[in-house]
CSV table of C-alpha atoms in Angstrom, one decimal:
chain,number,residue,atom,x,y,z
A,1,LEU,CA,3.2,-51.9,-14.7
A,2,GLY,CA,0.1,-51.8,-13.0
A,3,GLY,CA,-1.7,-48.9,-11.5
A,4,PRO,CA,-3.1,-46.6,-10.8
A,5,SER,CA,-0.3,-44.2,-12.6
A,6,THR,CA,0.8,-41.0,-11.1
A,7,LEU,CA,0.8,-39.4,-14.5
A,8,PHE,CA,-2.9,-40.6,-15.2
A,9,PRO,CA,-4.6,-40.5,-12.1
A,10,GLU,CA,-7.8,-42.1,-13.5
A,11,THR,CA,-5.7,-44.9,-14.8
A,12,VAL,CA,-5.9,-48.4,-13.1
A,13,LEU,CA,-3.9,-50.2,-15.6
A,14,HIS,CA,-1.3,-48.9,-18.1
A,15,ILE,CA,1.1,-50.7,-20.1
A,16,VAL,CA,4.4,-49.3,-21.5
A,17,CYS,CA,5.8,-50.6,-24.8
A,18,VAL,CA,9.8,-49.8,-25.0
A,19,ALA,CA,12.2,-50.3,-28.0
A,20,LYS,CA,15.6,-51.5,-27.6
A,21,MET,CA,18.7,-51.5,-29.7
A,22,ALA,CA,22.0,-53.2,-28.6
A,23,ASN,CA,20.5,-53.6,-25.1
A,24,GLU,CA,20.3,-50.1,-25.1
A,25,LEU,CA,16.9,-48.2,-24.2
A,26,VAL,CA,16.0,-46.1,-27.3
A,27,ALA,CA,12.7,-44.7,-26.7
A,28,THR,CA,9.2,-45.1,-25.4
A,29,VAL,CA,7.0,-45.4,-28.3
A,30,LEU,CA,3.8,-46.5,-27.0
A,31,VAL,CA,1.5,-46.3,-24.1
A,32,ILE,CA,-1.8,-48.2,-23.4
A,33,TRP,CA,-3.8,-47.3,-20.3
A,34,PHE,CA,-7.1,-48.7,-19.3
A,35,SER,CA,-9.9,-46.8,-17.3
A,36,VAL,CA,-12.7,-48.2,-15.5
A,37,SER,CA,-16.2,-46.7,-16.6
A,38,SER,CA,-18.3,-47.1,-13.2
A,39,PRO,CA,-20.2,-44.7,-10.9
A,40,ALA,CA,-17.5,-45.6,-8.5
A,41,LEU,CA,-15.2,-43.3,-10.2
A,42,GLY,CA,-18.0,-40.5,-10.6
A,43,LEU,CA,-18.5,-41.2,-14.3
A,44,ASP,CA,-21.9,-39.5,-14.5
A,45,ALA,CA,-21.3,-38.5,-18.3
A,46,THR,CA,-19.4,-40.0,-20.9
A,47,THR,CA,-19.4,-38.2,-24.0
A,48,CYS,CA,-20.0,-34.6,-25.2
A,49,THR,CA,-19.8,-32.9,-28.4
A,50,MET,CA,-16.8,-30.4,-28.5
A,51,SER,CA,-16.8,-26.9,-30.0
A,52,ALA,CA,-14.5,-25.9,-32.9
A,53,ASN,CA,-12.0,-24.2,-31.0
A,54,GLY,CA,-11.7,-27.0,-28.4
A,55,CYS,CA,-12.6,-25.1,-25.1
A,56,GLN,CA,-16.2,-25.7,-24.9
A,57,CYS,CA,-18.3,-29.1,-24.9
A,58,THR,CA,-22.0,-30.0,-24.5
A,59,GLY,CA,-23.7,-33.2,-23.7
A,60,THR,CA,-26.4,-35.1,-21.8
A,61,ASP,CA,-25.7,-36.8,-18.6
A,62,THR,CA,-26.7,-40.2,-17.4
A,63,ALA,CA,-29.8,-38.6,-16.1
A,64,GLY,CA,-30.6,-37.1,-19.2
A,65,LYS,CA,-29.9,-33.7,-17.9
A,66,ALA,CA,-28.1,-31.3,-20.6
A,67,PHE,CA,-25.0,-29.7,-19.5
A,68,SER,CA,-22.2,-27.5,-21.0
A,69,LEU,CA,-18.7,-27.0,-20.2
A,70,ASP,CA,-16.5,-24.0,-20.7
A,71,ILE,CA,-12.6,-23.8,-20.0
A,72,SER,CA,-12.3,-20.7,-22.4
A,73,ASN,CA,-12.6,-18.2,-19.4
A,74,LYS,CA,-10.6,-19.8,-16.6
A,75,PHE,CA,-7.1,-18.1,-17.3
A,76,ALA,CA,-5.9,-15.5,-19.6
A,77,TYR,CA,-4.6,-17.7,-22.4
A,78,PRO,CA,-1.9,-18.4,-23.8
A,79,LEU,CA,-1.0,-19.6,-20.2
A,80,VAL,CA,2.6,-20.0,-19.2
A,81,ILE,CA,3.4,-23.0,-16.9
A,82,ASN,CA,6.3,-23.8,-15.1
A,83,GLY,CA,8.2,-27.3,-15.4
A,84,THR,CA,8.9,-29.1,-12.5
A,85,ALA,CA,11.8,-27.9,-10.4
A,86,GLY,CA,15.4,-27.8,-12.3
A,87,SER,CA,13.8,-28.8,-15.6
A,88,ASN,CA,14.8,-25.5,-17.6
A,89,TYR,CA,11.6,-25.9,-19.2
A,90,ASN,CA,8.3,-24.1,-19.3
A,91,TYR,CA,5.3,-24.7,-21.3
A,92,ILE,CA,2.7,-22.4,-23.1
A,93,TYR,CA,-0.7,-23.7,-22.9
A,94,SER,CA,-3.4,-22.4,-25.4
A,95,PRO,CA,-6.6,-24.7,-25.6
A,96,CYS,CA,-8.7,-22.5,-27.7
A,97,ALA,CA,-6.3,-21.7,-30.4
A,98,THR,CA,-3.3,-23.3,-31.7
A,99,PHE,CA,-0.1,-21.6,-32.5
A,100,ALA,CA,3.3,-22.3,-34.0
A,101,CYS,CA,5.6,-24.2,-32.0
A,102,GLY,CA,9.0,-25.2,-32.9
A,103,THR,CA,10.3,-26.0,-36.3
A,104,ALA,CA,9.4,-29.5,-37.0
A,105,SER,CA,5.8,-30.1,-39.0
A,106,PRO,CA,3.2,-30.1,-38.1
A,107,ASN,CA,4.0,-27.1,-35.8
A,108,GLN,CA,0.8,-25.8,-34.8
A,109,SER,CA,0.2,-26.7,-31.1
A,110,ASN,CA,-2.0,-26.3,-27.9
A,111,VAL,CA,0.8,-27.4,-25.7
A,112,CYS,CA,4.3,-26.1,-26.5
A,113,GLN,CA,7.6,-26.9,-24.6
A,114,GLN,CA,10.3,-24.4,-24.5
A,115,TYR,CA,13.7,-24.3,-23.1
A,116,THR,CA,13.8,-21.3,-20.9
A,117,PRO,CA,17.4,-20.0,-21.2
A,118,ASN,CA,16.9,-19.7,-25.0
A,119,PRO,CA,13.1,-20.1,-25.9
A,120,THR,CA,13.8,-19.9,-29.7
A,121,PRO,CA,11.7,-21.9,-32.1
A,122,GLN,CA,14.5,-24.3,-32.5
A,123,ASN,CA,14.4,-24.9,-28.8
A,124,GLN,CA,10.6,-25.6,-28.8
A,125,LEU,CA,8.8,-29.1,-28.7
A,126,ASN,CA,5.2,-29.4,-29.9
A,127,CYS,CA,3.6,-31.5,-27.0
A,128,GLY,CA,0.3,-31.7,-28.2
A,129,TYR,CA,-2.9,-30.6,-30.4
A,130,GLY,CA,-6.3,-31.8,-31.3
A,131,PRO,CA,-8.0,-32.0,-27.9
A,132,VAL,CA,-10.0,-35.0,-26.8
A,133,TRP,CA,-12.5,-34.5,-23.9
A,134,SER,CA,-12.8,-37.1,-21.1
A,135,ILE,CA,-15.3,-36.4,-18.6
A,136,LEU,CA,-14.7,-38.1,-15.2
A,137,SER,CA,-17.2,-36.4,-13.1
A,138,LEU,CA,-19.6,-33.5,-13.5
A,139,SER,CA,-20.4,-32.6,-9.8
A,140,PRO,CA,-17.7,-31.9,-8.9
A,141,LEU,CA,-16.1,-31.4,-12.1
A,142,ARG,CA,-13.2,-33.7,-13.1
A,143,LEU,CA,-12.4,-33.2,-16.7
A,144,ASN,CA,-9.3,-34.8,-18.6
A,145,ILE,CA,-8.2,-33.2,-21.8
A,146,THR,CA,-5.6,-34.9,-24.2
A,147,TYR,CA,-3.4,-33.5,-26.7
A,148,LYS,CA,-1.1,-35.5,-28.8
A,149,SER,CA,1.6,-34.7,-31.2
A,150,TYR,CA,3.8,-36.9,-33.7
A,151,THR,CA,7.6,-36.1,-33.9
A,152,GLY,CA,9.5,-38.4,-36.1
A,153,PHE,CA,8.8,-41.8,-34.5
A,154,TYR,CA,7.6,-40.5,-31.3
A,155,VAL,CA,4.2,-39.7,-30.0
A,156,LEU,CA,4.0,-36.9,-27.5
A,157,THR,CA,1.1,-37.0,-25.2
A,158,THR,CA,-0.1,-34.2,-22.8
A,159,ASN,CA,-2.8,-34.4,-20.2
A,160,ALA,CA,-4.7,-31.4,-18.8
A,161,LEU,CA,-6.9,-32.5,-15.7
A,162,PHE,CA,-9.3,-29.9,-14.6
A,163,VAL,CA,-10.4,-30.6,-11.1
A,164,GLU,CA,-13.1,-28.3,-9.3
A,165,ASN,CA,-12.2,-27.3,-5.8
A,166,LEU,CA,-15.2,-25.0,-4.3
A,167,SER,CA,-13.1,-24.4,-1.3
A,168,ALA,CA,-10.3,-22.7,-3.4
A,169,THR,CA,-10.5,-19.0,-3.5
A,170,ARG,CA,-8.8,-19.0,-7.2
A,171,ASN,CA,-7.9,-20.8,-10.0
A,172,SER,CA,-4.3,-22.3,-10.1
A,173,VAL,CA,-2.6,-24.8,-12.1
A,174,SER,CA,0.4,-27.2,-11.1
A,175,ALA,CA,3.7,-27.7,-12.6
A,176,VAL,CA,4.2,-29.7,-15.9
A,177,SER,CA,5.4,-33.4,-15.0
A,178,ALA,CA,7.2,-34.9,-17.7
A,179,VAL,CA,8.1,-38.6,-17.9
A,180,GLY,CA,9.7,-39.5,-21.4
A,181,TYR,CA,7.4,-38.1,-23.8
A,182,TYR,CA,4.1,-37.7,-21.5
A,183,TYR,CA,3.4,-34.7,-20.1
A,184,SER,CA,0.7,-33.7,-17.4
A,185,PHE,CA,-0.6,-30.9,-15.3
A,186,THR,CA,-3.5,-30.4,-13.0
A,187,VAL,CA,-5.8,-27.2,-13.2
A,188,THR,CA,-7.8,-26.4,-10.0
A,189,LEU,CA,-10.7,-24.5,-10.5
A,190,GLY,CA,-12.0,-22.3,-7.7
A,191,ALA,CA,-15.3,-20.8,-7.0
A,192,LEU,CA,-14.8,-17.5,-8.2
A,193,PHE,CA,-17.1,-16.6,-11.0
A,194,CYS,CA,-19.3,-13.5,-12.2
A,195,ALA,CA,-22.2,-13.0,-14.9
A,196,PRO,CA,-21.8,-10.1,-17.3
A,197,ASP,CA,-24.4,-7.6,-16.7
A,198,PRO,CA,-27.1,-7.9,-19.6
A,199,SER,CA,-27.0,-4.0,-20.1
A,200,ASN,CA,-23.1,-3.7,-20.1
A,201,SER,CA,-21.8,-7.1,-20.5
A,202,GLY,CA,-18.5,-5.4,-21.6
A,203,CYS,CA,-18.0,-3.2,-18.5
A,204,VAL,CA,-19.8,-4.8,-15.5
A,205,CYS,CA,-19.8,-8.6,-14.1
A,206,ARG,CA,-21.5,-9.6,-11.0
A,207,GLY,CA,-20.6,-12.4,-8.9
A,208,THR,CA,-22.0,-13.7,-5.6
A,209,ASN,CA,-20.7,-11.1,-3.2
A,210,PHE,CA,-19.1,-8.4,-5.4
A,211,THR,CA,-19.3,-6.6,-8.6
A,212,LEU,CA,-16.6,-5.8,-11.1
A,213,ASP,CA,-17.0,-2.4,-12.9
A,214,ILE,CA,-14.1,-1.2,-15.4
A,215,SER,CA,-16.2,1.7,-16.7
A,216,LYS,CA,-14.1,4.3,-14.9
A,217,LEU,CA,-10.7,2.6,-14.7
A,218,LEU,CA,-9.5,4.4,-17.9
A,219,PRO,CA,-10.8,7.2,-20.1
A,220,TYR,CA,-12.2,5.3,-23.1
A,221,PRO,CA,-11.8,5.1,-25.8
A,222,TYR,CA,-8.2,4.4,-24.4
A,223,VAL,CA,-5.2,4.5,-26.8
A,224,LEU,CA,-2.3,2.1,-26.3
A,225,GLN,CA,1.0,1.7,-28.3
A,226,GLY,CA,1.9,-1.6,-29.8
A,227,ASP,CA,5.4,-3.2,-28.9
A,228,ASP,CA,6.6,-3.0,-32.4
A,229,GLY,CA,5.8,0.8,-32.8
A,230,GLY,CA,3.9,0.4,-36.0
A,231,TYR,CA,0.4,0.3,-34.6
A,232,GLU,CA,-2.0,1.6,-32.1
A,233,TYR,CA,-4.9,0.1,-30.2
A,234,PHE,CA,-8.1,1.7,-29.2
A,235,TYR,CA,-9.7,-0.1,-26.3
A,236,SER,CA,-13.3,0.8,-25.7
A,237,PRO,CA,-14.9,-2.0,-23.7
A,238,CYS,CA,-18.1,-0.3,-22.6
A,239,ALA,CA,-19.1,1.5,-26.1
A,240,PRO,CA,-17.9,-0.6,-28.9
A,241,ILE,CA,-16.3,1.8,-32.0
A,242,THR,CA,-16.6,1.2,-35.6
A,243,CYS,CA,-13.5,-0.7,-37.0
A,244,ALA,CA,-12.7,-2.4,-40.2
A,245,ALA,CA,-16.7,-2.0,-40.9
A,246,SER,CA,-17.6,-3.6,-37.8
A,247,GLN,CA,-18.2,-3.0,-34.1
A,248,SER,CA,-15.1,-3.5,-31.8
A,249,ALA,CA,-13.8,-3.5,-28.3
A,250,VAL,CA,-10.3,-3.6,-29.6
A,251,CYS,CA,-9.2,-2.0,-32.7
A,252,GLN,CA,-5.7,-2.2,-34.0
A,253,ARG,CA,-5.0,0.7,-36.5
A,254,ALA,CA,-1.5,0.9,-38.5
A,255,HIS,CA,0.1,4.1,-39.4
A,256,ASN,CA,-0.8,3.5,-42.9
A,257,GLY,CA,-4.5,3.8,-42.2
A,258,MET,CA,-5.4,-0.2,-42.2
A,259,GLU,CA,-7.6,-1.3,-39.2
A,260,TYR,CA,-8.1,-4.7,-37.7
A,261,ASN,CA,-10.8,-5.8,-35.6
A,262,VAL,CA,-8.8,-7.7,-32.9
A,263,GLY,CA,-11.3,-8.3,-30.0
A,264,VAL,CA,-15.2,-8.2,-29.7
A,265,ALA,CA,-16.9,-10.6,-27.5
A,266,PRO,CA,-15.8,-10.3,-23.7
A,267,VAL,CA,-15.2,-13.4,-21.6
A,268,TRP,CA,-14.5,-12.7,-18.0
A,269,SER,CA,-12.2,-14.7,-15.9
A,270,ILE,CA,-11.7,-13.9,-12.0
A,271,HIS,CA,-8.4,-15.2,-10.6
A,272,SER,CA,-8.5,-13.5,-7.1
A,273,ILE,CA,-10.8,-10.8,-5.6
A,274,SER,CA,-8.1,-9.6,-2.6
A,275,PRO,CA,-5.8,-8.5,-4.3
A,276,LEU,CA,-7.9,-8.1,-7.3
A,277,ASN,CA,-7.0,-10.0,-10.4
A,278,PHE,CA,-9.1,-10.9,-13.2
A,279,THR,CA,-8.7,-11.0,-17.1
A,280,ILE,CA,-11.2,-10.4,-20.0
A,281,ASN,CA,-10.5,-12.1,-23.2
A,282,TYR,CA,-12.0,-10.7,-26.5
A,283,THR,CA,-12.7,-13.0,-29.3
A,284,VAL,CA,-13.5,-12.2,-32.7
A,285,PRO,CA,-16.1,-14.2,-34.5
A,286,GLY,CA,-14.9,-16.2,-37.6
A,287,SER,CA,-11.5,-15.0,-36.8
A,288,PRO,CA,-8.2,-16.5,-34.8
A,289,ARG,CA,-7.7,-13.2,-33.2
A,290,ILE,CA,-8.1,-12.6,-29.7
A,291,THR,CA,-7.1,-9.8,-27.3
A,292,VAL,CA,-6.6,-10.6,-23.7
A,293,VAL,CA,-6.7,-7.8,-20.9
A,294,ASN,CA,-5.1,-8.6,-17.6
A,295,PHE,CA,-6.1,-6.5,-14.6
A,296,TYR,CA,-3.8,-6.6,-11.5
A,297,GLN,CA,-4.1,-4.6,-8.4
A,298,ASN,CA,-0.9,-3.4,-7.1
A,299,PRO,CA,-1.3,-1.9,-3.4
A,300,ALA,CA,2.0,0.3,-4.1
A,301,ALA,CA,0.5,1.9,-7.3
A,302,GLN,CA,-0.7,5.5,-7.1
A,303,PHE,CA,-2.5,5.6,-10.4
A,304,ASN,CA,-3.9,3.2,-12.9
A,305,THR,CA,-1.3,2.2,-15.7
A,306,THR,CA,-1.2,0.1,-18.6
A,307,THR,CA,1.4,-1.7,-21.0
A,308,LYS,CA,2.2,-1.8,-24.5
A,309,VAL,CA,0.2,-4.5,-26.5
A,310,VAL,CA,2.2,-7.2,-27.2
A,311,GLU,CA,1.3,-9.8,-29.8
A,312,TYR,CA,2.3,-13.3,-28.7
A,313,PRO,CA,2.0,-15.8,-30.0
A,314,THR,CA,0.5,-14.8,-33.5
A,315,ASN,CA,-2.8,-13.1,-33.5
A,316,VAL,CA,-2.9,-13.1,-29.6
A,317,TYR,CA,-2.7,-9.5,-28.4
A,318,MET,CA,-2.0,-8.8,-24.7
A,319,PHE,CA,-1.6,-5.9,-22.4
A,320,ASN,CA,-1.8,-5.5,-18.7
A,321,VAL,CA,-3.8,-2.8,-16.5
A,322,THR,CA,-2.3,-2.4,-13.2
A,323,LEU,CA,-4.9,-1.1,-10.6
A,324,ALA,CA,-4.0,1.5,-7.9
A,325,PRO,CA,-6.2,1.0,-4.7
A,326,LYS,CA,-9.3,3.1,-4.3
A,327,PRO,CA,-8.1,6.5,-3.1
A,328,THR,CA,-9.4,7.6,0.4
A,329,CYS,CA,-9.7,11.0,2.1
A,330,THR,CA,-10.3,12.5,5.6
A,331,PRO,CA,-13.2,15.2,6.1
A,332,ASP,CA,-11.7,18.6,7.2
A,333,PRO,CA,-12.1,18.9,10.9
A,334,VAL,CA,-13.9,22.4,10.6
A,335,TYR,CA,-15.3,22.0,6.9
A,336,GLY,CA,-15.9,18.3,6.7
A,337,GLY,CA,-19.0,18.6,4.7
A,338,CYS,CA,-17.4,20.3,1.8
A,339,VAL,CA,-13.5,19.4,2.3
A,340,CYS,CA,-11.8,16.0,2.2
A,341,ARG,CA,-8.0,15.8,2.2
A,342,GLY,CA,-6.0,12.8,0.6
A,343,ALA,CA,-2.4,11.9,0.4
A,344,SER,CA,-1.8,13.9,-2.7
A,345,PHE,CA,-5.2,15.8,-3.1
A,346,THR,CA,-7.9,17.8,-1.8
A,347,LEU,CA,-11.7,17.7,-2.8
A,348,ASP,CA,-13.6,20.7,-2.3
A,349,ILE,CA,-17.2,21.2,-3.2
A,350,SER,CA,-17.8,24.3,-1.4
A,351,GLU,CA,-18.3,26.3,-4.8
A,352,THR,CA,-19.5,23.6,-6.9
A,353,PHE,CA,-23.2,25.1,-6.7
A,354,VAL,CA,-24.6,28.2,-4.9
A,355,TYR,CA,-25.8,26.7,-1.8
A,356,PRO,CA,-28.5,25.8,-0.5
A,357,PHE,CA,-29.1,24.3,-4.1
A,358,SER,CA,-32.7,23.3,-4.8
A,359,ILE,CA,-33.1,19.7,-6.2
A,360,PRO,CA,-36.5,18.4,-7.5
A,361,GLY,CA,-37.6,14.9,-6.6
A,362,VAL,CA,-39.0,12.6,-8.8
A,363,GLY,CA,-42.1,13.6,-10.5
A,364,ASN,CA,-41.7,16.9,-8.9
A,365,LYS,CA,-43.8,15.7,-5.8
A,366,TYR,CA,-40.9,16.9,-3.3
A,367,LYS,CA,-38.2,19.3,-3.4
A,368,TYR,CA,-34.9,19.0,-1.7
A,369,SER,CA,-32.3,21.4,-0.5
A,370,PHE,CA,-28.7,20.4,-0.5
A,371,SER,CA,-26.6,22.5,1.8
A,372,PRO,CA,-23.5,20.5,2.7
A,373,CYS,CA,-21.0,23.6,4.0
A,374,SER,CA,-23.8,25.0,6.5
A,375,PRO,CA,-26.4,22.4,7.4
A,376,ALA,CA,-29.8,24.4,7.6
A,377,PRO,CA,-32.7,24.0,9.8
A,378,CYS,CA,-34.8,20.8,9.1
A,379,GLY,CA,-37.5,19.3,11.5
A,380,GLY,CA,-36.3,20.8,14.8
A,381,SER,CA,-32.8,20.0,13.7
A,382,TYR,CA,-30.1,20.8,11.3
A,383,ALA,CA,-29.3,18.9,8.0
A,384,SER,CA,-27.2,18.9,5.1
A,385,ILE,CA,-30.1,17.4,3.0
A,386,HIS,CA,-33.5,19.1,3.5
A,387,ASN,CA,-36.8,17.4,2.3
A,388,LEU,CA,-39.0,20.5,1.6
A,389,GLY,CA,-42.0,18.7,1.1
A,390,SER,CA,-44.8,19.2,-1.3
A,391,GLY,CA,-46.4,22.3,0.2
A,392,ARG,CA,-48.9,20.2,2.0
A,393,TYR,CA,-46.2,18.5,4.3
A,394,PRO,CA,-43.5,21.1,4.8
């Protein structure tokens, strides 16, 4: 059929073998495609060693330089991807952990198709598991991950193409294109990323021009209800708590006293800065459990709110945190140093201390006087904060 193929963009030739019975097309049973391994396609890395969960890969490029790729923090997995318009299907994508999909065996899947009007297991199709990485280019990154499954006589194949686009302001994913038993979608990776603060990796992550800090968003440990009513979840990202004899950022506690550690190591993923939208995934070493916390900014919200914890699919726990805009206030025209009025609140510090309030400097070398409501004389003028000097330099 020639090439390149729209389904496999890096293909230069593909052959489709079909089965016919009584002159009627029965099924597509085999596709063979051929790629060119040449610098013209940017193949500066050919192989890498994949991690056990299928989300990381390490290797050495043609120049002998070591590299490491990680797709675990690109989205909040499992990710729901739409099918093409009018298909009545969507797809659940979970590259780091398989989950139950459909009723046929094997039913463990990384990519699951489901019929949206009635997404029951009977209306699900396992579209692939067992990832195989193919690195097309390291800079800019072009990575194709193939998943296959076997249903009866048919081989189902899904290709996830990750493409780096540094001009994009957020990560995005295309609709899934389906041709017979072959599925494909493209993931565009934007330039947004942050590095967890070494002293508080669970609460602070710093990017090039921004800092994300969740330490004051909720009163931690924060208690959430489970969707089935039988469990409570304790969320403590900044200071892990003891849970099931280990330290945990997310602890599931049943009403009968049983505890389960469902989140430890944080992985940050930024989707958008304005409006703010980011995700923190908490994995549990040696366990399939993972907790996904989605943070969304809603300009119409007055307060930060949370949803119940939902377990879907098995061993994946998810809840959302809706973020209200940062509150603002207007200084009072008369008592602006002590009173500031917001839409539904008033801040008044006039009685917080007995003013002027004396504050020692570092090492007691200097003393400061704080007088916000009635500025005091200072160096020939008036000041709310007055450096009193050390005695030698008043």
